[in-house]
PDB file of C-alpha atoms in Angstrom:
ATOM      1  CA  MET A   1      15.705  59.699  26.867  1.00 65.00           C
ATOM      2  CA  ASN A   2      16.840  60.285  30.439  1.00 89.00           C
ATOM      3  CA  ARG A   3      13.873  62.256  31.720  1.00 96.00           C
ATOM      4  CA  ILE A   4      10.100  62.186  31.541  1.00 98.00           C
ATOM      5  CA  GLU A   5       8.803  64.280  28.652  1.00 98.00           C
ATOM      6  CA  ALA A   6       5.059  63.707  28.946  1.00 98.00           C
ATOM      7  CA  VAL A   7       2.357  62.436  31.253  1.00 98.00           C
ATOM      8  CA  ILE A   8      -0.847  61.030  29.785  1.00 98.00           C
ATOM      9  CA  LEU A   9      -3.757  61.370  32.158  1.00 98.00           C
ATOM     10  CA  ASP A  10      -7.127  59.709  32.403  1.00 98.00           C
ATOM     11  CA  TRP A  11     -10.106  61.949  33.154  1.00 98.00           C
ATOM     12  CA  ALA A  12     -12.837  60.715  35.541  1.00 96.00           C
ATOM     13  CA  GLY A  13     -11.257  59.691  38.833  1.00 96.00           C
ATOM     14  CA  THR A  14      -7.832  60.968  37.825  1.00 98.00           C
ATOM     15  CA  THR A  15      -8.078  64.677  37.005  1.00 98.00           C
ATOM     16  CA  VAL A  16     -11.808  65.374  37.525  1.00 98.00           C
ATOM     17  CA  ASP A  17     -14.762  63.684  39.249  1.00 97.00           C
ATOM     18  CA  PHE A  18     -13.339  62.403  42.545  1.00 97.00           C
ATOM     19  CA  GLY A  19     -14.538  58.826  42.960  1.00 95.00           C
ATOM     20  CA  SER A  20     -15.510  58.506  39.286  1.00 94.00           C
ATOM     21  CA  PHE A  21     -19.250  58.868  39.800  1.00 93.00           C
ATOM     22  CA  ALA A  22     -20.389  60.518  36.560  1.00 91.00           C
ATOM     23  CA  PRO A  23     -20.239  57.354  34.435  1.00 88.00           C
ATOM     24  CA  THR A  24     -21.164  54.752  37.048  1.00 90.00           C
ATOM     25  CA  GLN A  25     -24.484  56.268  38.065  1.00 89.00           C
ATOM     26  CA  ILE A  26     -25.539  56.686  34.441  1.00 92.00           C
ATOM     27  CA  PHE A  27     -24.967  52.995  33.722  1.00 93.00           C
ATOM     28  CA  ILE A  28     -27.352  52.168  36.574  1.00 94.00           C
ATOM     29  CA  GLU A  29     -29.969  54.571  35.200  1.00 94.00           C
ATOM     30  CA  ALA A  30     -29.625  53.283  31.633  1.00 95.00           C
ATOM     31  CA  PHE A  31     -30.073  49.630  32.589  1.00 96.00           C
ATOM     32  CA  LYS A  32     -33.097  50.518  34.704  1.00 95.00           C
ATOM     33  CA  GLY A  33     -34.666  52.829  32.138  1.00 95.00           C
ATOM     34  CA  VAL A  34     -34.349  50.566  29.111  1.00 95.00           C
ATOM     35  CA  PHE A  35     -34.820  47.053  30.475  1.00 96.00           C
ATOM     36  CA  ASP A  36     -36.018  47.615  34.057  1.00 95.00           C
ATOM     37  CA  MET A  37     -32.853  45.873  35.237  1.00 94.00           C
ATOM     38  CA  ASP A  38     -31.266  46.790  38.550  1.00 95.00           C
ATOM     39  CA  ILE A  39     -27.480  46.721  38.669  1.00 96.00           C
ATOM     40  CA  THR A  40     -25.470  47.852  41.657  1.00 95.00           C
ATOM     41  CA  LEU A  41     -22.879  50.604  41.887  1.00 94.00           C
ATOM     42  CA  ALA A  42     -20.253  47.969  42.681  1.00 94.00           C
ATOM     43  CA  GLN A  43     -21.143  46.067  39.509  1.00 95.00           C
ATOM     44  CA  ALA A  44     -21.145  49.245  37.422  1.00 95.00           C
ATOM     45  CA  ARG A  45     -17.590  49.965  38.586  1.00 94.00           C
ATOM     46  CA  ILE A  46     -16.049  46.614  37.633  1.00 94.00           C
ATOM     47  CA  PRO A  47     -15.335  47.319  33.915  1.00 94.00           C
ATOM     48  CA  MET A  48     -14.503  51.016  34.483  1.00 92.00           C
ATOM     49  CA  GLY A  49     -11.942  52.417  32.071  1.00 90.00           C
ATOM     50  CA  LEU A  50     -13.236  50.614  28.998  1.00 92.00           C
ATOM     51  CA  GLY A  51     -15.039  52.424  26.207  1.00 92.00           C
ATOM     52  CA  LYS A  52     -18.665  52.835  27.209  1.00 93.00           C
ATOM     53  CA  TRP A  53     -20.182  50.389  24.684  1.00 95.00           C
ATOM     54  CA  GLN A  54     -17.573  47.838  25.743  1.00 94.00           C
ATOM     55  CA  HIS A  55     -18.324  48.687  29.379  1.00 95.00           C
ATOM     56  CA  ILE A  56     -22.000  47.789  28.900  1.00 96.00           C
ATOM     57  CA  GLU A  57     -20.979  44.594  27.103  1.00 96.00           C
ATOM     58  CA  ALA A  58     -18.684  43.664  30.005  1.00 96.00           C
ATOM     59  CA  LEU A  59     -21.448  44.370  32.529  1.00 96.00           C
ATOM     60  CA  GLY A  60     -23.737  41.978  30.677  1.00 96.00           C
ATOM     61  CA  LYS A  61     -21.093  39.257  30.947  1.00 97.00           C
ATOM     62  CA  LEU A  62     -20.737  39.548  34.718  1.00 97.00           C
ATOM     63  CA  PRO A  63     -22.088  36.226  36.066  1.00 97.00           C
ATOM     64  CA  GLU A  64     -24.551  37.850  38.449  1.00 96.00           C
ATOM     65  CA  VAL A  65     -25.878  40.235  35.766  1.00 96.00           C
ATOM     66  CA  ASP A  66     -26.054  37.475  33.157  1.00 97.00           C
ATOM     67  CA  THR A  67     -28.026  35.307  35.588  1.00 96.00           C
ATOM     68  CA  LEU A  68     -30.571  38.066  36.179  1.00 95.00           C
ATOM     69  CA  TRP A  69     -30.755  38.877  32.462  1.00 96.00           C
ATOM     70  CA  THR A  70     -31.283  35.233  31.491  1.00 97.00           C
ATOM     71  CA  ALA A  71     -33.970  34.825  34.141  1.00 96.00           C
ATOM     72  CA  LYS A  72     -35.793  37.874  32.800  1.00 95.00           C
ATOM     73  CA  PHE A  73     -35.363  37.387  29.029  1.00 96.00           C
ATOM     74  CA  GLY A  74     -34.487  33.709  28.582  1.00 97.00           C
ATOM     75  CA  ARG A  75     -31.125  34.492  26.987  1.00 97.00           C
ATOM     76  CA  SER A  76     -27.893  36.402  27.546  1.00 97.00           C
ATOM     77  CA  MET A  77     -27.465  40.032  26.536  1.00 97.00           C
ATOM     78  CA  ASN A  78     -26.793  40.539  22.818  1.00 97.00           C
ATOM     79  CA  SER A  79     -25.462  43.393  20.665  1.00 97.00           C
ATOM     80  CA  GLU A  80     -28.921  44.841  20.056  1.00 97.00           C
ATOM     81  CA  ASP A  81     -29.480  45.057  23.799  1.00 97.00           C
ATOM     82  CA  ILE A  82     -26.128  46.790  24.241  1.00 97.00           C
ATOM     83  CA  ASP A  83     -26.999  49.262  21.488  1.00 97.00           C
ATOM     84  CA  LYS A  84     -30.285  50.135  23.211  1.00 96.00           C
ATOM     85  CA  ILE A  85     -28.632  50.695  26.591  1.00 96.00           C
ATOM     86  CA  TYR A  86     -25.855  52.704  24.958  1.00 95.00           C
ATOM     87  CA  ALA A  87     -28.416  54.863  23.154  1.00 95.00           C
ATOM     88  CA  ALA A  88     -30.033  55.644  26.503  1.00 95.00           C
ATOM     89  CA  PHE A  89     -26.681  56.108  28.233  1.00 94.00           C
ATOM     90  CA  MET A  90     -25.289  58.698  25.836  1.00 94.00           C
ATOM     91  CA  PRO A  91     -27.761  61.597  26.242  1.00 95.00           C
ATOM     92  CA  LEU A  92     -27.824  61.056  30.012  1.00 93.00           C
ATOM     93  CA  GLN A  93     -24.028  61.122  30.184  1.00 94.00           C
ATOM     94  CA  ILE A  94     -23.711  64.171  27.914  1.00 95.00           C
ATOM     95  CA  ALA A  95     -26.182  66.095  30.067  1.00 94.00           C
ATOM     96  CA  ASN A  96     -24.634  64.905  33.322  1.00 93.00           C
ATOM     97  CA  VAL A  97     -20.884  65.095  32.740  1.00 95.00           C
ATOM     98  CA  VAL A  98     -20.514  68.870  33.135  1.00 96.00           C
ATOM     99  CA  ASP A  99     -21.625  68.501  36.743  1.00 95.00           C
ATOM    100  CA  PHE A 100     -18.502  66.416  37.380  1.00 96.00           C
ATOM    101  CA  ALA A 101     -15.955  68.622  35.595  1.00 97.00           C
ATOM    102  CA  ALA A 102     -14.288  70.228  38.625  1.00 97.00           C
ATOM    103  CA  PRO A 103     -10.590  69.336  38.947  1.00 98.00           C
ATOM    104  CA  ILE A 104      -9.754  67.060  41.860  1.00 98.00           C
ATOM    105  CA  ALA A 105      -7.887  68.764  44.707  1.00 97.00           C
ATOM    106  CA  GLY A 106      -4.218  69.206  43.824  1.00 97.00           C
ATOM    107  CA  VAL A 107      -4.628  68.616  40.094  1.00 98.00           C
ATOM    108  CA  VAL A 108      -4.212  72.213  38.904  1.00 98.00           C
ATOM    109  CA  ASP A 109      -1.127  72.773  41.067  1.00 98.00           C
ATOM    110  CA  THR A 110       0.387  69.500  39.874  1.00 98.00           C
ATOM    111  CA  ILE A 111      -0.187  70.406  36.220  1.00 98.00           C
ATOM    112  CA  ASN A 112       1.486  73.776  36.803  1.00 98.00           C
ATOM    113  CA  THR A 113       4.453  72.037  38.439  1.00 98.00           C
ATOM    114  CA  LEU A 114       4.833  69.612  35.543  1.00 98.00           C
ATOM    115  CA  ARG A 115       4.641  72.367  32.961  1.00 98.00           C
ATOM    116  CA  SER A 116       7.330  74.303  34.828  1.00 98.00           C
ATOM    117  CA  GLN A 117       9.514  71.230  34.201  1.00 97.00           C
ATOM    118  CA  ASN A 118       8.666  71.293  30.471  1.00 97.00           C
ATOM    119  CA  ILE A 119       6.579  68.132  30.776  1.00 98.00           C
ATOM    120  CA  LYS A 120       3.757  67.860  28.242  1.00 98.00           C
ATOM    121  CA  ILE A 121       0.244  67.009  29.399  1.00 98.00           C
ATOM    122  CA  GLY A 122      -1.659  64.475  27.328  1.00 98.00           C
ATOM    123  CA  SER A 123      -4.933  62.770  28.121  1.00 98.00           C
ATOM    124  CA  CYS A 124      -7.363  60.076  27.048  1.00 98.00           C
ATOM    125  CA  SER A 125     -10.659  58.723  28.299  1.00 96.00           C
ATOM    126  CA  GLY A 126     -13.140  55.898  28.201  1.00 93.00           C
ATOM    127  CA  TYR A 127     -15.697  58.566  27.313  1.00 94.00           C
ATOM    128  CA  PRO A 128     -16.694  58.866  23.639  1.00 94.00           C
ATOM    129  CA  ARG A 129     -16.072  62.130  21.792  1.00 96.00           C
ATOM    130  CA  ALA A 130     -19.625  63.427  22.216  1.00 96.00           C
ATOM    131  CA  VAL A 131     -19.139  63.366  25.991  1.00 95.00           C
ATOM    132  CA  MET A 132     -15.609  64.733  25.884  1.00 97.00           C
ATOM    133  CA  GLU A 133     -16.746  67.707  23.796  1.00 98.00           C
ATOM    134  CA  LYS A 134     -18.861  68.735  26.803  1.00 97.00           C
ATOM    135  CA  LEU A 135     -16.384  67.778  29.530  1.00 98.00           C
ATOM    136  CA  VAL A 136     -13.223  69.382  28.110  1.00 98.00           C
ATOM    137  CA  PRO A 137     -14.496  73.005  27.933  1.00 98.00           C
ATOM    138  CA  ALA A 138     -16.248  72.629  31.295  1.00 98.00           C
ATOM    139  CA  ALA A 139     -12.995  71.484  32.918  1.00 98.00           C
ATOM    140  CA  LYS A 140     -11.085  74.271  31.178  1.00 98.00           C
ATOM    141  CA  ALA A 141     -13.434  76.850  32.659  1.00 98.00           C
ATOM    142  CA  LEU A 142     -12.674  75.396  36.088  1.00 98.00           C
ATOM    143  CA  GLY A 143      -8.902  75.460  35.649  1.00 98.00           C
ATOM    144  CA  TYR A 144      -7.799  72.195  33.988  1.00 98.00           C
ATOM    145  CA  GLN A 145      -6.756  71.920  30.341  1.00 98.00           C
ATOM    146  CA  PRO A 146      -4.379  69.279  28.950  1.00 98.00           C
ATOM    147  CA  ASP A 147      -2.291  69.912  25.868  1.00 98.00           C
ATOM    148  CA  TYR A 148      -4.105  67.164  23.977  1.00 98.00           C
ATOM    149  CA  TRP A 149      -7.013  64.772  24.446  1.00 98.00           C
ATOM    150  CA  VAL A 150      -8.385  61.754  22.595  1.00 98.00           C
ATOM    151  CA  ALA A 151     -11.697  59.953  23.110  1.00 97.00           C
ATOM    152  CA  SER A 152     -12.440  56.235  23.179  1.00 94.00           C
ATOM    153  CA  ASP A 153     -14.186  56.235  19.794  1.00 94.00           C
ATOM    154  CA  ASP A 154     -11.679  58.440  17.940  1.00 96.00           C
ATOM    155  CA  LEU A 155      -9.407  55.653  16.730  1.00 96.00           C
ATOM    156  CA  LEU A 156     -10.304  52.760  14.449  1.00 94.00           C
ATOM    157  CA  ALA A 157      -8.027  50.444  16.415  1.00 94.00           C
ATOM    158  CA  GLY A 158     -10.172  50.895  19.524  1.00 91.00           C
ATOM    159  CA  GLY A 159      -9.712  51.909  23.126  1.00 92.00           C
ATOM    160  CA  ARG A 160      -8.406  50.408  26.352  1.00 95.00           C
ATOM    161  CA  PRO A 161      -6.782  48.156  27.340  1.00 96.00           C
ATOM    162  CA  GLY A 162      -5.083  48.504  23.963  1.00 97.00           C
ATOM    163  CA  PRO A 163      -2.253  51.065  23.687  1.00 98.00           C
ATOM    164  CA  TRP A 164      -3.696  53.175  20.884  1.00 98.00           C
ATOM    165  CA  MET A 165      -5.041  56.239  22.696  1.00 98.00           C
ATOM    166  CA  ALA A 166      -1.849  56.527  24.726  1.00 98.00           C
ATOM    167  CA  LEU A 167       0.260  56.180  21.580  1.00 98.00           C
ATOM    168  CA  GLN A 168      -1.848  58.786  19.779  1.00 98.00           C
ATOM    169  CA  ASN A 169      -0.795  61.183  22.525  1.00 98.00           C
ATOM    170  CA  VAL A 170       2.854  60.348  21.842  1.00 98.00           C
ATOM    171  CA  ILE A 171       2.350  61.220  18.182  1.00 98.00           C
ATOM    172  CA  GLU A 172       0.404  64.432  18.753  1.00 98.00           C
ATOM    173  CA  LEU A 173       2.682  65.684  21.536  1.00 98.00           C
ATOM    174  CA  GLY A 174       5.829  64.842  19.597  1.00 98.00           C
ATOM    175  CA  VAL A 175       7.445  62.747  22.318  1.00 97.00           C
ATOM    176  CA  GLY A 176      10.653  61.022  21.296  1.00 95.00           C
ATOM    177  CA  SER A 177      10.239  57.747  23.199  1.00 96.00           C
ATOM    178  CA  VAL A 178       7.423  55.900  24.930  1.00 97.00           C
ATOM    179  CA  SER A 179       9.801  55.240  27.822  1.00 97.00           C
ATOM    180  CA  ALA A 180       9.797  59.007  28.454  1.00 98.00           C
ATOM    181  CA  CYS A 181       6.041  58.876  29.058  1.00 98.00           C
ATOM    182  CA  ILE A 182       3.945  58.134  32.116  1.00 98.00           C
ATOM    183  CA  LYS A 183       0.348  56.911  31.885  1.00 98.00           C
ATOM    184  CA  VAL A 184      -1.715  57.737  34.986  1.00 98.00           C
ATOM    185  CA  ASP A 185      -5.076  56.080  35.616  1.00 98.00           C
ATOM    186  CA  ASP A 186      -7.400  55.037  38.417  1.00 97.00           C
ATOM    187  CA  ALA A 187      -8.758  51.868  36.753  1.00 95.00           C
ATOM    188  CA  VAL A 188      -7.311  48.547  35.648  1.00 96.00           C
ATOM    189  CA  PRO A 189      -7.841  48.931  31.855  1.00 96.00           C
ATOM    190  CA  GLY A 190      -5.980  52.258  31.957  1.00 97.00           C
ATOM    191  CA  ILE A 191      -3.019  50.716  33.769  1.00 98.00           C
ATOM    192  CA  GLU A 192      -2.931  47.951  31.183  1.00 98.00           C
ATOM    193  CA  GLU A 193      -3.122  50.581  28.440  1.00 98.00           C
ATOM    194  CA  GLY A 194       0.040  52.234  29.732  1.00 98.00           C
ATOM    195  CA  ARG A 195       1.898  48.947  30.007  1.00 98.00           C
ATOM    196  CA  ASN A 196       0.788  47.877  26.523  1.00 98.00           C
ATOM    197  CA  ALA A 197       2.080  51.207  25.196  1.00 98.00           C
ATOM    198  CA  GLY A 198       5.517  50.603  26.759  1.00 98.00           C
ATOM    199  CA  MET A 199       5.149  53.454  29.255  1.00 98.00           C
ATOM    200  CA  TRP A 200       5.582  53.858  32.968  1.00 98.00           C
ATOM    201  CA  SER A 201       2.149  53.143  34.413  1.00 98.00           C
ATOM    202  CA  ILE A 202       0.965  54.768  37.649  1.00 98.00           C
ATOM    203  CA  GLY A 203      -2.246  53.969  39.486  1.00 98.00           C
ATOM    204  CA  LEU A 204      -4.313  56.189  41.777  1.00 98.00           C
ATOM    205  CA  SER A 205      -5.652  54.459  44.873  1.00 98.00           C
ATOM    206  CA  VAL A 206      -7.827  57.175  46.452  1.00 98.00           C
ATOM    207  CA  SER A 207      -9.283  59.616  43.913  1.00 98.00           C
ATOM    208  CA  GLY A 208     -10.804  57.123  41.543  1.00 95.00           C
ATOM    209  CA  ASN A 209     -12.896  54.125  40.696  1.00 93.00           C
ATOM    210  CA  GLU A 210     -11.243  51.506  42.871  1.00 94.00           C
ATOM    211  CA  PHE A 211     -11.627  53.591  46.053  1.00 96.00           C
ATOM    212  CA  GLY A 212     -15.093  54.647  44.932  1.00 95.00           C
ATOM    213  CA  LYS A 213     -16.013  57.333  47.464  1.00 96.00           C
ATOM    214  CA  THR A 214     -17.116  60.924  47.006  1.00 96.00           C
ATOM    215  CA  TRP A 215     -14.819  63.650  48.286  1.00 96.00           C
ATOM    216  CA  GLU A 216     -17.229  64.296  51.156  1.00 96.00           C
ATOM    217  CA  GLU A 217     -17.360  60.612  52.090  1.00 97.00           C
ATOM    218  CA  TYR A 218     -13.583  60.392  51.951  1.00 97.00           C
ATOM    219  CA  GLN A 219     -13.182  63.397  54.225  1.00 97.00           C
ATOM    220  CA  GLY A 220     -15.448  61.769  56.806  1.00 97.00           C
ATOM    221  CA  MET A 221     -13.750  58.363  56.870  1.00 97.00           C
ATOM    222  CA  SER A 222     -11.544  57.059  59.650  1.00 98.00           C
ATOM    223  CA  ILE A 223      -7.848  56.513  58.944  1.00 97.00           C
ATOM    224  CA  ASP A 224      -8.320  52.753  59.247  1.00 98.00           C
ATOM    225  CA  ALA A 225     -11.191  52.751  56.750  1.00 98.00           C
ATOM    226  CA  VAL A 226      -9.177  54.849  54.304  1.00 98.00           C
ATOM    227  CA  ASN A 227      -6.134  52.596  54.616  1.00 98.00           C
ATOM    228  CA  LEU A 228      -8.202  49.469  54.026  1.00 98.00           C
ATOM    229  CA  LEU A 229      -9.741  50.779  50.804  1.00 97.00           C
ATOM    230  CA  LYS A 230      -6.365  52.168  49.675  1.00 97.00           C
ATOM    231  CA  GLN A 231      -4.762  48.771  50.174  1.00 98.00           C
ATOM    232  CA  GLN A 232      -7.497  47.002  48.234  1.00 97.00           C
ATOM    233  CA  ALA A 233      -7.258  49.522  45.387  1.00 97.00           C
ATOM    234  CA  ALA A 234      -3.463  49.360  45.284  1.00 98.00           C
ATOM    235  CA  GLU A 235      -3.504  45.563  45.108  1.00 98.00           C
ATOM    236  CA  LYS A 236      -5.776  45.657  42.050  1.00 97.00           C
ATOM    237  CA  LEU A 237      -3.699  48.330  40.331  1.00 98.00           C
ATOM    238  CA  TYR A 238      -0.382  46.594  41.023  1.00 98.00           C
ATOM    239  CA  ALA A 239      -1.861  43.303  39.824  1.00 98.00           C
ATOM    240  CA  ALA A 240      -2.757  45.072  36.558  1.00 97.00           C
ATOM    241  CA  GLY A 241       0.901  46.043  36.135  1.00 98.00           C
ATOM    242  CA  ALA A 242       1.264  49.461  37.738  1.00 98.00           C
ATOM    243  CA  HIS A 243       4.881  50.441  38.361  1.00 98.00           C
ATOM    244  CA  TYR A 244       3.786  52.762  41.155  1.00 98.00           C
ATOM    245  CA  VAL A 245       0.533  53.449  43.012  1.00 98.00           C
ATOM    246  CA  ILE A 246      -0.098  56.838  44.644  1.00 98.00           C
ATOM    247  CA  ASP A 247      -3.106  58.383  46.365  1.00 98.00           C
ATOM    248  CA  THR A 248      -3.936  61.190  43.931  1.00 98.00           C
ATOM    249  CA  LEU A 249      -2.333  63.173  41.141  1.00 98.00           C
ATOM    250  CA  ALA A 250      -0.929  65.558  43.759  1.00 98.00           C
ATOM    251  CA  ASP A 251       1.660  62.857  44.572  1.00 98.00           C
ATOM    252  CA  LEU A 252       2.891  62.527  40.989  1.00 98.00           C
ATOM    253  CA  PRO A 253       5.852  64.983  40.976  1.00 97.00           C
ATOM    254  CA  SER A 254       7.818  63.020  43.578  1.00 96.00           C
ATOM    255  CA  VAL A 255       7.330  59.798  41.593  1.00 98.00           C
ATOM    256  CA  ILE A 256       8.554  61.530  38.439  1.00 98.00           C
ATOM    257  CA  ASP A 257      11.762  62.366  40.288  1.00 97.00           C
ATOM    258  CA  CYS A 258      12.201  58.651  41.076  1.00 97.00           C
ATOM    259  CA  ILE A 259      11.518  57.617  37.487  1.00 98.00           C
ATOM    260  CA  ASN A 260      13.952  60.211  36.151  1.00 98.00           C
ATOM    261  CA  GLU A 261      16.643  58.680  38.363  1.00 97.00           C
ATOM    262  CA  ARG A 262      15.838  55.238  36.962  1.00 97.00           C
ATOM    263  CA  LEU A 263      15.891  56.539  33.383  1.00 97.00           C
ATOM    264  CA  ALA A 264      19.282  58.136  34.002  1.00 96.00           C
ATOM    265  CA  LYS A 265      20.574  54.722  35.056  1.00 96.00           C
ATOM    266  CA  GLY A 266      19.341  53.204  31.813  1.00 95.00           C
ATOM    267  CA  GLU A 267      16.226  51.559  33.213  1.00 96.00           C
ATOM    268  CA  ARG A 268      13.109  51.369  31.090  1.00 96.00           C
ATOM    269  CA  PRO A 269       9.475  50.471  31.884  1.00 96.00           C
TER     270      PRO A 269
END
């Protein structure tokens, strides 16, 4: 396989929802509503990319959250607590996600460019299916529709950082080799997912979770402030194993050209 055949894209922070705000704010509301616990936006972002039940579990294990939880309840968070927060999270997220379905600037044009090169468009998400069933048609109505999508709770094997959702895309899209695939994500578990699946893994340093700004905030930032956050995001994504880090999906076609050259030379991820 001497050329890229498919790209497998994350959703929030990659193709829709600049800054990945739809899930993070709901975690804050769910913790507050169920247990009157205040977590910060920065804390809510740390496990981003995991399945949402696993995300809540990871939040409970953060030292600062565990300290507050233990002080309040005399013990660490357990599975029953996670279930209660998840039960509150789900209806809030289902109701909220359609408000964050607009494609990020440059996404629709990039998808059109890739399709003109006969590249298939796969996708996967940390969202469960009940959320994706609302998000996918809303995004389609606004101009973005992948060829295939899979949710975090669709597969018995599990979600990120395991390779299974990415590999399910390979199966459904009929791609001949994982080395002819690129996984694109804005969060660490999604980069690890791509690497674990044997794919080229590309991180996004501006549009997603690690940068963590709304489009309006981003537009109002100084160049120095943007560069600082980009550098911090890129360092995290490279440390997770990203082969390349770009600003947004709009920069993907030029990287595909580079990877195709490497494939032609016999290089693999």
